[in-house]
């Protein structure tokens, strides 16, 4: 439980920092949201960033740090730092009845729908890199959050969809739509090819009682109880499965030796 307290504290700190960042956009302290958003390179493509390189330096540094560290530690960014990840998590917790867990879609459909975020990433990269057209900006939650002073009907629809889905489905954006989450997954696959030891959830088969509570608890709907080592790159290392596990040391988070 100490880890969860620490995680929620870190989440709160970065959530408040992001609110200050949004405030800075409105007051003119920061010129544009893209200058510090780690997804900027994906959104604008390399040519777009290079054309205004110095404006994107903080975004480039943040993006590279997150992507490279994901090769060693997985998608920690999603569960500890990301503003929208925290917003989804808290929205879902508020709506969920205390002590009860909502039924989830099957892991088969989870995998099929999970392909969508890679298509979003590919479409965004291709349109920005080869055509100089930034379609993703029309749907990006960062843009919506930093342009409320001249909000459009399209922005209102995005906000409504994002809010409603967040209440009914755990981390829907992270699981199915986020292109930066997809890019972190790509870097994890690259880390696997380079044989970089990545932090993973390990299930102690001798201690586990097969209660499946880890599956029900996992916000990313990963099938933890069917494997000894969680290789799924969608794991955000939130530690919820470990915290809710009734058997001490049944689930451990560690890197392979």
mmCIF file with all atom_site columns, C-alpha atoms in Angstrom, residues 105-119 175-176 234:
data_model
loop_
_atom_site.group_PDB
_atom_site.id
_atom_site.type_symbol
_atom_site.label_atom_id
_atom_site.label_alt_id
_atom_site.label_comp_id
_atom_site.label_asym_id
_atom_site.label_entity_id
_atom_site.label_seq_id
_atom_site.pdbx_PDB_ins_code
_atom_site.Cartn_x
_atom_site.Cartn_y
_atom_site.Cartn_z
_atom_site.occupancy
_atom_site.B_iso_or_equiv
_atom_site.pdbx_formal_charge
_atom_site.auth_seq_id
_atom_site.auth_comp_id
_atom_site.auth_asym_id
_atom_site.auth_atom_id
_atom_site.pdbx_PDB_model_num
ATOM 1  C CA . UNK A 1 105 ? -14.377 -7.110  -22.421 1.00 0.00 ? 105 UNK A CA 1
ATOM 2  C CA . UNK A 1 106 ? -12.706 -10.388 -23.365 1.00 0.00 ? 106 UNK A CA 1
ATOM 3  C CA . UNK A 1 107 ? -8.943  -10.419 -23.789 1.00 0.00 ? 107 UNK A CA 1
ATOM 4  C CA . UNK A 1 108 ? -9.453  -11.438 -27.426 1.00 0.00 ? 108 UNK A CA 1
ATOM 5  C CA . UNK A 1 109 ? -11.391 -8.247  -28.195 1.00 0.00 ? 109 UNK A CA 1
ATOM 6  C CA . UNK A 1 110 ? -8.932  -6.296  -26.054 1.00 0.00 ? 110 UNK A CA 1
ATOM 7  C CA . UNK A 1 111 ? -6.094  -7.359  -28.352 1.00 0.00 ? 111 UNK A CA 1
ATOM 8  C CA . UNK A 1 112 ? -8.091  -6.626  -31.505 1.00 0.00 ? 112 UNK A CA 1
ATOM 9  C CA . UNK A 1 113 ? -9.189  -3.178  -30.375 1.00 0.00 ? 113 UNK A CA 1
ATOM 10 C CA . UNK A 1 114 ? -5.674  -2.466  -29.110 1.00 0.00 ? 114 UNK A CA 1
ATOM 11 C CA . UNK A 1 115 ? -4.501  -2.351  -32.732 1.00 0.00 ? 115 UNK A CA 1
ATOM 12 C CA . UNK A 1 116 ? -6.404  0.937   -33.202 1.00 0.00 ? 116 UNK A CA 1
ATOM 13 C CA . UNK A 1 117 ? -3.778  3.009   -31.344 1.00 0.00 ? 117 UNK A CA 1
ATOM 14 C CA . UNK A 1 118 ? -1.061  1.734   -33.696 1.00 0.00 ? 118 UNK A CA 1
ATOM 15 C CA . UNK A 1 119 ? -3.210  2.756   -36.669 1.00 0.00 ? 119 UNK A CA 1
ATOM 16 C CA . UNK A 1 175 ? -5.692  1.125   -24.101 1.00 0.00 ? 175 UNK A CA 1
ATOM 17 C CA . UNK A 1 176 ? -7.097  1.885   -27.533 1.00 0.00 ? 176 UNK A CA 1
ATOM 18 C CA . UNK A 1 234 ? 0.512   -2.341  -22.357 1.00 0.00 ? 234 UNK A CA 1
#
